[in-house]
mmCIF file of C-alpha atoms in Angstrom:
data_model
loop_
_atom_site.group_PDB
_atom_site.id
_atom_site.type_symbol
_atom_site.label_atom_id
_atom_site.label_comp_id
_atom_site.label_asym_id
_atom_site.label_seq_id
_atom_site.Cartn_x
_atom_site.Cartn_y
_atom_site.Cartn_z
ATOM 1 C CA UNK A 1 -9.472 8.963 -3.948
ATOM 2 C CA UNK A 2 -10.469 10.257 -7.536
ATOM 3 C CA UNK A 3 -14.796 9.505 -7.966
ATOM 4 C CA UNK A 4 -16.626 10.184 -10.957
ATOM 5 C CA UNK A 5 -19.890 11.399 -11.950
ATOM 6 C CA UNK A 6 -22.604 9.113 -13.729
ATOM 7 C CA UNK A 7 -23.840 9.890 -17.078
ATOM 8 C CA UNK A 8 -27.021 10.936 -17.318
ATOM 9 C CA UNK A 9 -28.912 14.506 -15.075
ATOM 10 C CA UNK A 10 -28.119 12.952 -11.766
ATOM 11 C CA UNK A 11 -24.799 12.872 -11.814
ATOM 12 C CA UNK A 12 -23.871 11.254 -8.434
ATOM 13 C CA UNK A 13 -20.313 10.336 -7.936
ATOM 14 C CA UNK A 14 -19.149 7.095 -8.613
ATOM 15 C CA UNK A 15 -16.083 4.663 -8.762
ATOM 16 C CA UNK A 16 -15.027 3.875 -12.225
ATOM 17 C CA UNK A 17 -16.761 0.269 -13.148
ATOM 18 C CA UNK A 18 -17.979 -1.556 -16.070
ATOM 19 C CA UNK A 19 -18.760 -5.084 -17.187
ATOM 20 C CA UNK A 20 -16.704 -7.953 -17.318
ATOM 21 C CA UNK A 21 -14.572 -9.065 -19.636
ATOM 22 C CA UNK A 22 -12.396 -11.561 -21.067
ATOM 23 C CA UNK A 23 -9.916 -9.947 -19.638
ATOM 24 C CA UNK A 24 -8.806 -10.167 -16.052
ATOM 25 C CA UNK A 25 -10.849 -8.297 -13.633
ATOM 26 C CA UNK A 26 -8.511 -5.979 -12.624
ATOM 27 C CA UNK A 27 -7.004 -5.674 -16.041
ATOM 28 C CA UNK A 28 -10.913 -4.510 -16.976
ATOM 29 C CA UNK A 29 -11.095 -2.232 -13.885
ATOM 30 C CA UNK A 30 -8.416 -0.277 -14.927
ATOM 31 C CA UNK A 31 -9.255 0.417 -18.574
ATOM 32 C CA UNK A 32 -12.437 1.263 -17.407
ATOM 33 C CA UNK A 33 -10.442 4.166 -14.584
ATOM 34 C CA UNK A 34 -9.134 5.076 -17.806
ATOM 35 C CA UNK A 35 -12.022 5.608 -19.940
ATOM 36 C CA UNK A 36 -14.282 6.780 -17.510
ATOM 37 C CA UNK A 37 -11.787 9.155 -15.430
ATOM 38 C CA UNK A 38 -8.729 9.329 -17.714
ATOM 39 C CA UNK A 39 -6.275 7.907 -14.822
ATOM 40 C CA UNK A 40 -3.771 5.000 -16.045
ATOM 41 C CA UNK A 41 -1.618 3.249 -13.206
ATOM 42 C CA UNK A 42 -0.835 0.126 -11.287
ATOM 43 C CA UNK A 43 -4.025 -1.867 -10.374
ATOM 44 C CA UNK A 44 -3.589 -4.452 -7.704
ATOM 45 C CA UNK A 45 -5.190 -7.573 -8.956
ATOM 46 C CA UNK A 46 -6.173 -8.656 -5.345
ATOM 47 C CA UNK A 47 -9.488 -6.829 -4.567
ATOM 48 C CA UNK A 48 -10.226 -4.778 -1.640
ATOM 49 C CA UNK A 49 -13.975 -6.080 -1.812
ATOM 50 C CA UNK A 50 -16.817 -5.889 -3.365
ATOM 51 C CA UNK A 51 -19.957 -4.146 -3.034
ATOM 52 C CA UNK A 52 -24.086 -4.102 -4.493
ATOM 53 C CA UNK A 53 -26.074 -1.454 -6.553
ATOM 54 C CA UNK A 54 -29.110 -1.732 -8.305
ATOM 55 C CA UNK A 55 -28.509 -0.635 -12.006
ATOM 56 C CA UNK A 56 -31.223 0.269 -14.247
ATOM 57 C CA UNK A 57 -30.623 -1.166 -17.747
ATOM 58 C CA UNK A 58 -31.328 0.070 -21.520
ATOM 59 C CA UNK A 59 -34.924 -2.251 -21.847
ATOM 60 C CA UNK A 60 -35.939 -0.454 -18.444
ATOM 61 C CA UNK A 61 -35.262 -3.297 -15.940
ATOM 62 C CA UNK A 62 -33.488 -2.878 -12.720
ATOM 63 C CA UNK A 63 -31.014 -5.355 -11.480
ATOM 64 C CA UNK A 64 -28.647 -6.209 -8.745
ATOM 65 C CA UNK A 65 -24.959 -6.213 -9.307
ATOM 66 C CA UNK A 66 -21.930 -7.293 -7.113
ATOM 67 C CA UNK A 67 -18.924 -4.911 -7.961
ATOM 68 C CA UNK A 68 -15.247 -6.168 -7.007
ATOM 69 C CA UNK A 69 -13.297 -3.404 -6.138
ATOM 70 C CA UNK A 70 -9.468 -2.763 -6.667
ATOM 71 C CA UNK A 71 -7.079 -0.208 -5.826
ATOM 72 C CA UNK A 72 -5.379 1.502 -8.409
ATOM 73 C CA UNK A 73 -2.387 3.645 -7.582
ATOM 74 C CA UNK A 74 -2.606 6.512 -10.658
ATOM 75 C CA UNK A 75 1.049 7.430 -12.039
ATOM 76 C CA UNK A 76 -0.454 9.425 -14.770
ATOM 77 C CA UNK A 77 -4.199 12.035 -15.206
ATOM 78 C CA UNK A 78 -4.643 12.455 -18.628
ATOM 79 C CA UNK A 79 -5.518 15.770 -19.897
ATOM 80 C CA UNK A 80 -7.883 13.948 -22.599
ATOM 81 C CA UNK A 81 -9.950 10.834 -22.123
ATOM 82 C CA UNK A 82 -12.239 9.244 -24.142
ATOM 83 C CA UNK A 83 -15.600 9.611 -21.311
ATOM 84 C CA UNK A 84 -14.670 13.422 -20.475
ATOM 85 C CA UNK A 85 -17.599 15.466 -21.799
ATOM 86 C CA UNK A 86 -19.906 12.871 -20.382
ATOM 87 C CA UNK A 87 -18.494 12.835 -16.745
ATOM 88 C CA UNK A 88 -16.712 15.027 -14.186
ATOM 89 C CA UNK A 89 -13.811 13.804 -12.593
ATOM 90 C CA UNK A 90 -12.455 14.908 -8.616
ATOM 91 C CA UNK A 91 -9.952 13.943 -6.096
ATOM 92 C CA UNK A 92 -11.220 13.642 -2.862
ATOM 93 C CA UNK A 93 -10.264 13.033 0.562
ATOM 94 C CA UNK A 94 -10.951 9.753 1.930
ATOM 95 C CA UNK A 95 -13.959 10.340 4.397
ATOM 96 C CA UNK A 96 -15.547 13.266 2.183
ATOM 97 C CA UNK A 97 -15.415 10.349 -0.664
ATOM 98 C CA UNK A 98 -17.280 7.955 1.454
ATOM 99 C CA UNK A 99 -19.713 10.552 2.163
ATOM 100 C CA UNK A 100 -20.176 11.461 -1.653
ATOM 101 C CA UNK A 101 -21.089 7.794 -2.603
ATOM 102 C CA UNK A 102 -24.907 6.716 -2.585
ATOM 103 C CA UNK A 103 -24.137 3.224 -1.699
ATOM 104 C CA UNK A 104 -24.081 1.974 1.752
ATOM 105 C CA UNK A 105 -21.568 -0.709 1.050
ATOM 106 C CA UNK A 106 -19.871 1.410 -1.378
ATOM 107 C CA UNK A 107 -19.710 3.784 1.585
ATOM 108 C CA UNK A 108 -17.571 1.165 3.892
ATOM 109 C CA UNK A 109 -15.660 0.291 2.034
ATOM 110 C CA UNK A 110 -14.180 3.336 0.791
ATOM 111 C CA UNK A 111 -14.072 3.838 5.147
ATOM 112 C CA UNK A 112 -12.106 0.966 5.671
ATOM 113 C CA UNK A 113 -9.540 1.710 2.815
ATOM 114 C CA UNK A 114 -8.440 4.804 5.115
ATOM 115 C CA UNK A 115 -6.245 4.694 7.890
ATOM 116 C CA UNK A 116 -8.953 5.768 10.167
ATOM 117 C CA UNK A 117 -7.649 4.777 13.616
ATOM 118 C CA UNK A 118 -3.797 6.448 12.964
ATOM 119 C CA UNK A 119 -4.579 10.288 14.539
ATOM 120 C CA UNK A 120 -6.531 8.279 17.208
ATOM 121 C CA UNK A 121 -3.507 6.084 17.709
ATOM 122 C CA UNK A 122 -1.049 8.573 17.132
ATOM 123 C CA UNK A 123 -2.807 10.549 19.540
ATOM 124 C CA UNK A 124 -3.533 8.526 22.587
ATOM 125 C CA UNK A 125 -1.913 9.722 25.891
ATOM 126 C CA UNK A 126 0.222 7.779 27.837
ATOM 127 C CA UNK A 127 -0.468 6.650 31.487
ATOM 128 C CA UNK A 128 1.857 8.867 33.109
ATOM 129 C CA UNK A 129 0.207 11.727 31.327
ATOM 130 C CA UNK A 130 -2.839 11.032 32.574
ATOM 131 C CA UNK A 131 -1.765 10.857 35.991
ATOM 132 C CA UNK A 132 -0.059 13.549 35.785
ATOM 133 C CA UNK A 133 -3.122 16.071 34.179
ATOM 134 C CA UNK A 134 -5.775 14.806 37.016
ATOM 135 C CA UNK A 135 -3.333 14.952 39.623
ATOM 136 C CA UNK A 136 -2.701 18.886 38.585
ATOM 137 C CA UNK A 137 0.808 17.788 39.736
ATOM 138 C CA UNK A 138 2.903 18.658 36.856
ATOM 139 C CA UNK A 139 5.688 21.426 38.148
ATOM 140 C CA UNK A 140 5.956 18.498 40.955
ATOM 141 C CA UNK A 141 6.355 16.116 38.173
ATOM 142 C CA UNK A 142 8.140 17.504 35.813
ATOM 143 C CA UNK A 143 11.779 16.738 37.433
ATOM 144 C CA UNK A 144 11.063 13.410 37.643
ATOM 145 C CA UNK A 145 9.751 12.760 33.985
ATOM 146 C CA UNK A 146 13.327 14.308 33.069
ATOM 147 C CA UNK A 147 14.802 11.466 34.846
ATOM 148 C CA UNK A 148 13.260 8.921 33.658
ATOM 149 C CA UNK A 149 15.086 6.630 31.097
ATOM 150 C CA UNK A 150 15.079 7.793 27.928
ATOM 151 C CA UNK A 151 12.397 5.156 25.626
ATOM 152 C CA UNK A 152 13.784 6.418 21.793
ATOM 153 C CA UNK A 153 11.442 7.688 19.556
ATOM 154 C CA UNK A 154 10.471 4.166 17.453
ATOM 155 C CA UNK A 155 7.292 4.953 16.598
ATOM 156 C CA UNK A 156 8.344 7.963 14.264
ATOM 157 C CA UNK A 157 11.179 6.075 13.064
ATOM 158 C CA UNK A 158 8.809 3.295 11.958
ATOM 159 C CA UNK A 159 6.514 5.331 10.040
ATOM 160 C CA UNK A 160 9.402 7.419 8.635
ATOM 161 C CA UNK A 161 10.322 4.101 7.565
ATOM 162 C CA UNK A 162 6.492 2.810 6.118
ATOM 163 C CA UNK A 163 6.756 6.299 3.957
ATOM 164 C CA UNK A 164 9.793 5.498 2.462
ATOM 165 C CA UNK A 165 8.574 2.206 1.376
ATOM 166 C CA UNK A 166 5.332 3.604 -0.125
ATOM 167 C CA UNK A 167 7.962 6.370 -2.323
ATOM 168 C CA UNK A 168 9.799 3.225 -3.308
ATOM 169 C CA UNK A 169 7.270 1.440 -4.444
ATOM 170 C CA UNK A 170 5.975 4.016 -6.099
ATOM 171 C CA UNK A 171 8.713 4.804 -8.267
ATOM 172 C CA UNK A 172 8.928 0.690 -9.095
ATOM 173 C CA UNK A 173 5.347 1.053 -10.425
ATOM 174 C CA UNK A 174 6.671 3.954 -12.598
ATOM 175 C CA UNK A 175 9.918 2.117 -13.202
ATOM 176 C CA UNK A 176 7.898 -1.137 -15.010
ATOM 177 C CA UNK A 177 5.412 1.752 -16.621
ATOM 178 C CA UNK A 178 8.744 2.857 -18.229
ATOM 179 C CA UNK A 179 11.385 0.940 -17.766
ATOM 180 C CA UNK A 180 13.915 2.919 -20.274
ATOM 181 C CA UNK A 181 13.447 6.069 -17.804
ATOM 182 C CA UNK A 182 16.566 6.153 -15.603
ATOM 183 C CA UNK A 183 15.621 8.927 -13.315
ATOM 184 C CA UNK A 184 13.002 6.052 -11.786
ATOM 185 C CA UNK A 185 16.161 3.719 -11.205
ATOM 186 C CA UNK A 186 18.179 6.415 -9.628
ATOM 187 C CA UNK A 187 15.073 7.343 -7.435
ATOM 188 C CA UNK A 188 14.622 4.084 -5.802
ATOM 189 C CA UNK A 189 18.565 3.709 -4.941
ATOM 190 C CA UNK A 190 17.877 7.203 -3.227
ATOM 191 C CA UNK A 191 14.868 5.606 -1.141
ATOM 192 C CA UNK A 192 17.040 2.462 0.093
ATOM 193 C CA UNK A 193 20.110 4.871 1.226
ATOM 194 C CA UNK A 194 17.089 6.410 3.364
ATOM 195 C CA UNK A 195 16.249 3.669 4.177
ATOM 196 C CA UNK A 196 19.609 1.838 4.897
ATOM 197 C CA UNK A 197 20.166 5.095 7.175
ATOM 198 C CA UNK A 198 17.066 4.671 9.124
ATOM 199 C CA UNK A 199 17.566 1.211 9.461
ATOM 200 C CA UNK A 200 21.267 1.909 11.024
ATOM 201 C CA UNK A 201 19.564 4.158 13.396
ATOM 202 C CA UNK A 202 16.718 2.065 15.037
ATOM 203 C CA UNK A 203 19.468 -0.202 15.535
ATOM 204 C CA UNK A 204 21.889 1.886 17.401
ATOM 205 C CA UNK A 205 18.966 3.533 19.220
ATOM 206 C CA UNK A 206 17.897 -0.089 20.652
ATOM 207 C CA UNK A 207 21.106 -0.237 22.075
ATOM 208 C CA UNK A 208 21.159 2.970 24.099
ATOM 209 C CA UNK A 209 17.648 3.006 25.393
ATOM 210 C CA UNK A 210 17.048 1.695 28.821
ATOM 211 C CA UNK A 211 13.439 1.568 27.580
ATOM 212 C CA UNK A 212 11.977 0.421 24.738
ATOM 213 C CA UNK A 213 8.077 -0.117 23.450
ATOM 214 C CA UNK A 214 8.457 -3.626 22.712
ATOM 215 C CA UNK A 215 10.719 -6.311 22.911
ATOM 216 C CA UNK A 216 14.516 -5.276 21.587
ATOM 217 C CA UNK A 217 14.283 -8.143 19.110
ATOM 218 C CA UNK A 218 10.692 -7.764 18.127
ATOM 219 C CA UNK A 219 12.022 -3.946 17.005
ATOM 220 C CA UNK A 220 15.309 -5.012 15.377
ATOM 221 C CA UNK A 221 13.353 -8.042 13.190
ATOM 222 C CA UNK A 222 10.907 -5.341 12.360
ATOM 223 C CA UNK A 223 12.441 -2.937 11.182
ATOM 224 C CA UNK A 224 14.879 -5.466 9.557
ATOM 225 C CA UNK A 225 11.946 -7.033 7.549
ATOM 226 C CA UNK A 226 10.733 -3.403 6.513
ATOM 227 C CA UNK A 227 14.462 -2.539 5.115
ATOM 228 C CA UNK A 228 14.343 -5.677 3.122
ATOM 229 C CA UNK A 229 11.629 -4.955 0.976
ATOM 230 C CA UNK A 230 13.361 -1.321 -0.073
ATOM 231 C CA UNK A 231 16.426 -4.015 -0.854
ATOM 232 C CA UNK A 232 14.351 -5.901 -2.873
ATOM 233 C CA UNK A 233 12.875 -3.013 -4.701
ATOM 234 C CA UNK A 234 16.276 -1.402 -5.396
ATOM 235 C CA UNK A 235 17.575 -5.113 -6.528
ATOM 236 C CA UNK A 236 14.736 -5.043 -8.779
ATOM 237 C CA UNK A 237 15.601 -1.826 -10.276
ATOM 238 C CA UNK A 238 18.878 -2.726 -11.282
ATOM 239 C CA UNK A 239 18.423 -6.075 -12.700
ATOM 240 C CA UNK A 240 16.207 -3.836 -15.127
ATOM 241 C CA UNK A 241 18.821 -1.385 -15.683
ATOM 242 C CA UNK A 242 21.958 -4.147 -16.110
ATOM 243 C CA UNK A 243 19.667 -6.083 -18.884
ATOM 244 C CA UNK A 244 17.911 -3.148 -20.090
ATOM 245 C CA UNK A 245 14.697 -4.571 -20.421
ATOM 246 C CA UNK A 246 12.499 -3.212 -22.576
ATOM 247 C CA UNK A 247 9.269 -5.082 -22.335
ATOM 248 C CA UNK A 248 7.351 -5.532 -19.355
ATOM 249 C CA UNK A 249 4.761 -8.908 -19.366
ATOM 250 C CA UNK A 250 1.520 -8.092 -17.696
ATOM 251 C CA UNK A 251 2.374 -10.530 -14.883
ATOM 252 C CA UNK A 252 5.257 -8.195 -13.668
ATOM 253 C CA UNK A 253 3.106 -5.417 -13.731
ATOM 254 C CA UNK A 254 0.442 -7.288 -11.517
ATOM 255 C CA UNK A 255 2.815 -7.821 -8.977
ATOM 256 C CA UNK A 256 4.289 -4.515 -8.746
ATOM 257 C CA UNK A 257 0.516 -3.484 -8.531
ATOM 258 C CA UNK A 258 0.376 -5.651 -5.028
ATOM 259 C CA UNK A 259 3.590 -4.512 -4.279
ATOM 260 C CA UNK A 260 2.280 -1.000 -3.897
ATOM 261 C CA UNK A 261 -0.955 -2.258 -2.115
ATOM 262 C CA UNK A 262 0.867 -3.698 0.359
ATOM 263 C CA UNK A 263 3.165 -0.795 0.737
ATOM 264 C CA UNK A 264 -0.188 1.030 1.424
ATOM 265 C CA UNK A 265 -1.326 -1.585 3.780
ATOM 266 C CA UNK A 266 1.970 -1.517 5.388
ATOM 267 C CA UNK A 267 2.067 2.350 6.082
ATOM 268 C CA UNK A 268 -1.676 2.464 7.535
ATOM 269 C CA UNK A 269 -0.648 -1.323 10.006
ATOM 270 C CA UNK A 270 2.741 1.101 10.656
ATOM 271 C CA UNK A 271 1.251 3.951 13.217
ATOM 272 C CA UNK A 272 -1.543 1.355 14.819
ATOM 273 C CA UNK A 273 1.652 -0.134 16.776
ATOM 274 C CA UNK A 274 1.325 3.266 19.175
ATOM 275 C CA UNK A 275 -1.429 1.644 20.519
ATOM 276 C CA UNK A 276 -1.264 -2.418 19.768
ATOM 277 C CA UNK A 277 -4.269 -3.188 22.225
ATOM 278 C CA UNK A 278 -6.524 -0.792 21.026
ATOM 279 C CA UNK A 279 -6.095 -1.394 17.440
ATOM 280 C CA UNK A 280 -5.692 -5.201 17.550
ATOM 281 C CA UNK A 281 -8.193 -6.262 15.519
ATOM 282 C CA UNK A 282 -7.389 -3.774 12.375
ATOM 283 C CA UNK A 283 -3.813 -4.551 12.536
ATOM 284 C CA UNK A 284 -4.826 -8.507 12.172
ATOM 285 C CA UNK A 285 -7.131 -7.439 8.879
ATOM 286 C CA UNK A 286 -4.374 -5.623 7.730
ATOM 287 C CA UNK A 287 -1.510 -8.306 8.590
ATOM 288 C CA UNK A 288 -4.279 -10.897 6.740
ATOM 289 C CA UNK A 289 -4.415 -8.977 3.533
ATOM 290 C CA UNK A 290 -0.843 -8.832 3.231
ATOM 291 C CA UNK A 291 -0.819 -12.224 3.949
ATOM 292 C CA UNK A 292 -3.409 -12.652 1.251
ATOM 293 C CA UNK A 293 -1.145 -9.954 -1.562
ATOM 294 C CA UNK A 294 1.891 -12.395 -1.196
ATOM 295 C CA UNK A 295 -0.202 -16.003 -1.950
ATOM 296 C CA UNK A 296 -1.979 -13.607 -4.897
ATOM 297 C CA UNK A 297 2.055 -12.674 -5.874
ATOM 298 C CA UNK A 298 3.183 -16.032 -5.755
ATOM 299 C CA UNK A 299 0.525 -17.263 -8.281
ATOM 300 C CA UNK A 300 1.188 -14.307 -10.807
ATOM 301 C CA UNK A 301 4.695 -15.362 -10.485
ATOM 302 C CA UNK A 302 4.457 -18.882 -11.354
ATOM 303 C CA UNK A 303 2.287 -17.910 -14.126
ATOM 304 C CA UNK A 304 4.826 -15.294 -15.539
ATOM 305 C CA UNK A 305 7.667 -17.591 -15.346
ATOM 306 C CA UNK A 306 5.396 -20.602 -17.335
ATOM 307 C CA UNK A 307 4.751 -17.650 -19.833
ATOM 308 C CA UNK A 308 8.584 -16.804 -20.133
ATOM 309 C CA UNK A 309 9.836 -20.419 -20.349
ATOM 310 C CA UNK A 310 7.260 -20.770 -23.567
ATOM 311 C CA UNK A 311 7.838 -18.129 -25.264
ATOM 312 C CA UNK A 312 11.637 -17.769 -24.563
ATOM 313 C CA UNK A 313 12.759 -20.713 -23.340
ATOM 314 C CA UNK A 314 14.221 -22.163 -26.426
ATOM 315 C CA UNK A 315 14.381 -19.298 -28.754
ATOM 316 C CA UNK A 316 15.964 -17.036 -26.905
ATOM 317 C CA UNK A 317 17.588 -17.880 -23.585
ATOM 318 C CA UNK A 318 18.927 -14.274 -22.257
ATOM 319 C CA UNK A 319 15.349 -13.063 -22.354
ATOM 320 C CA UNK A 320 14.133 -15.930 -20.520
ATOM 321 C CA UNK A 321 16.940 -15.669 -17.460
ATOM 322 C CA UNK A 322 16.576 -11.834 -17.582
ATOM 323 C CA UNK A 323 12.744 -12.186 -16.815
ATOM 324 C CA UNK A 324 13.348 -15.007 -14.503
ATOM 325 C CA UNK A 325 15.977 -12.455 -12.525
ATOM 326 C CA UNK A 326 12.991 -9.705 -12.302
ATOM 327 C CA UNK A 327 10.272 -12.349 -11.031
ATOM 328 C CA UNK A 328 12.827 -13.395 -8.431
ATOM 329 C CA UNK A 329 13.142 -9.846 -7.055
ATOM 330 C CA UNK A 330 9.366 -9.334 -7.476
ATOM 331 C CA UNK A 331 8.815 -12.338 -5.496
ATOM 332 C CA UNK A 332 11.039 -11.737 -2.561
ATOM 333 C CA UNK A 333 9.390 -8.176 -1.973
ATOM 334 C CA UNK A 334 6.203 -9.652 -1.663
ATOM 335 C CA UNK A 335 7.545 -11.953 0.489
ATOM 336 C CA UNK A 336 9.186 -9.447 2.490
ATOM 337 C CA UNK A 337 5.979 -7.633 3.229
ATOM 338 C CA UNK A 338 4.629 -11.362 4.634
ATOM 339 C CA UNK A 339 7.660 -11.126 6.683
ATOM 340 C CA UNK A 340 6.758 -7.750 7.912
ATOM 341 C CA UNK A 341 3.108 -8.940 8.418
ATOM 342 C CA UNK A 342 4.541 -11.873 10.275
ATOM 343 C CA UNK A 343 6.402 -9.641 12.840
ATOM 344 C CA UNK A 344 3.119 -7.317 13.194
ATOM 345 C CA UNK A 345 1.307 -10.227 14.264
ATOM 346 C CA UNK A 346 4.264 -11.325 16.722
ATOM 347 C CA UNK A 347 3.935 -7.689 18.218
ATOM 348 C CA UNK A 348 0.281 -8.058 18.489
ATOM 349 C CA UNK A 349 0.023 -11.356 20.264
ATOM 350 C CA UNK A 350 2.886 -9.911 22.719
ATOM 351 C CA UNK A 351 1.244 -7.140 23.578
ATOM 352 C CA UNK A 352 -2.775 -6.753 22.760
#
């Protein structure tokens, strides 16, 4: 997480905020990232939260201010920015940017944006392992744990899976920042081949394991739903390519800015399933903001399209149908990462 430093002798670190505008909030939020930290990228119009300071103003009153929050993934640091001799600029690591903040709530939030219960998850020991390092038994032990049915390696293959979805949605965001750039194109075919591969071997892997963490069907609609939102992204990509668009509306952009939110979302839910009772209740905040991205997405969309149809719709048809194409993509990855959300919660009522 990139913080700034205030203006002024203090200097405490910040996030990037200012007031509101006409414009939409996080349309405002991220012109203000770029003025006050010279980063430009997608920012998700759904906000992570909000949060209150007290802010002294210019006639020397102090007042209370709610700040709504949204993540912006950067795609670009600018080596000059208009705020730069006023303000230092630093990337930090999650929990040392929580501790940099002066803000309580500030402070939590920045916490809850992490994926603070994965190494825990990730970590946890099994039963048998337990047994096995109290009992002191483990030369006795050891044959028979090489016996025992072999239980695939899922877990890994599902977060293999949650970072290939974050690198494809990352290269979307750069694909709409530029859609003439073919490299980003060829990039995100390259991500659903990985994809399409990992896919292929969950699958077979279901099949020959005696074993298996959850349900066989739970895993295969899973990972199933996962895959489809690399499709999606990749469809995406080439609809822009075959029309050569040009111009992206703000409304695409918005969505490919929840698009990458929820591929974030997605890859912190991803490692929590190691341990589904113990992390049951941020897995259900996490399914519920995804939940929340897609309605958000759906919105943007039907706004977008109203946009296209009057400004196209009678002048110039092939623009209209070539945005309508790239909305219909758009839409179905957000709705893929519902459908992924959907299956989380599925796993979670199964098994917490």
């Amino acid at each position: 997480m990139m913080l700034v430093t205030t203006r002024g002798a203090r200097g405490r670190w910040v996030i990037p905020k200012g007031n509101a505008s006409a414009d939409p909030p996080h349309v405002s939020a991220a012109r203000e990232a770029e003025d006050e930290a010279g980063v430009r990228g997608a920012a998700c119009p759904t906000p992570l939260g909000s949060y209150r300071y007290r802010k002294r103003q210019r006639n020397g009153a102090t007042l209370m201010l709610d700040v709504d929050v949204f993540p912006l993934a950067v795609t670009e640091e600018l080596v000059r920015w208009k705020e730069q001799g006023e303000r230092e600029r630093r990337w930090f690591s999650l929990s040392e940017a929580a501790e940099a903040v002066e803000e309580e709530d500030l402070r939590n939030l920045i916490r809850s944006f992490a994926p603070s219960e994965f190494m825990a998850a990730a970590r946890r020991a099994t039963l048998f392992d337990t047994v096995v390092r109290k009992s002191r038994m483990d030369a006795m032990f050891g044959w028979f744990q090489r016996l025992l049915p072999k239980t695939g390696n899922f877990f890994e293959m599902f977060e293999a899976h949650a970072a290939i979805i974050l690198a494809a949605a990352d290269a979307t965001a750069r694909l709409l920042d530029n859609p003439t750039e073919p490299d980003h194109i060829r990039e995100i075919n390259e991500r659903e081949h990985d994809a399409d591969e990992l896919n292929r071997t969950v699958l077979q892997t279901v099949r020959q394991t005696f074993l298996t963490p959850f349900d066989r069907g739970s895993i295969a609609s899973l990972i199933s739903a996962m895959d489809d939102t690399v499709d999606e992204m990749q469809a995406t990509a080439n609809a822009i390519g075959l029309y050569e668009v040009t111009a992206i509306p703000q409304e695409m952009k918005d969505m490919v800015a929840i698009i990458v939110d929820a591929a974030r979302v997605t890859a912190e839910a991803i490692p929590l399933l190691r341990d589904v009772g113990r992390n049951a209740g941020r897995l259900h905040e996490l399914t519920e903001r995804l939940v929340r991205m897609e309605s958000h997405a759906d919105a943007i969309h039907a706004a977008g399209l109203k946009r296209a149809l009057r400004e196209h719709g009678a002048s110039n048809t092939l623009q209209f149908v070539t945005d309508r194409e790239v909305y219909k993509h758009l839409e179905r990855i957000t709705d893929a990462f519902e459908d992924v959300a959907d299956e989380i919660d599925g796993i979670v009522i199964e098994h917490a």
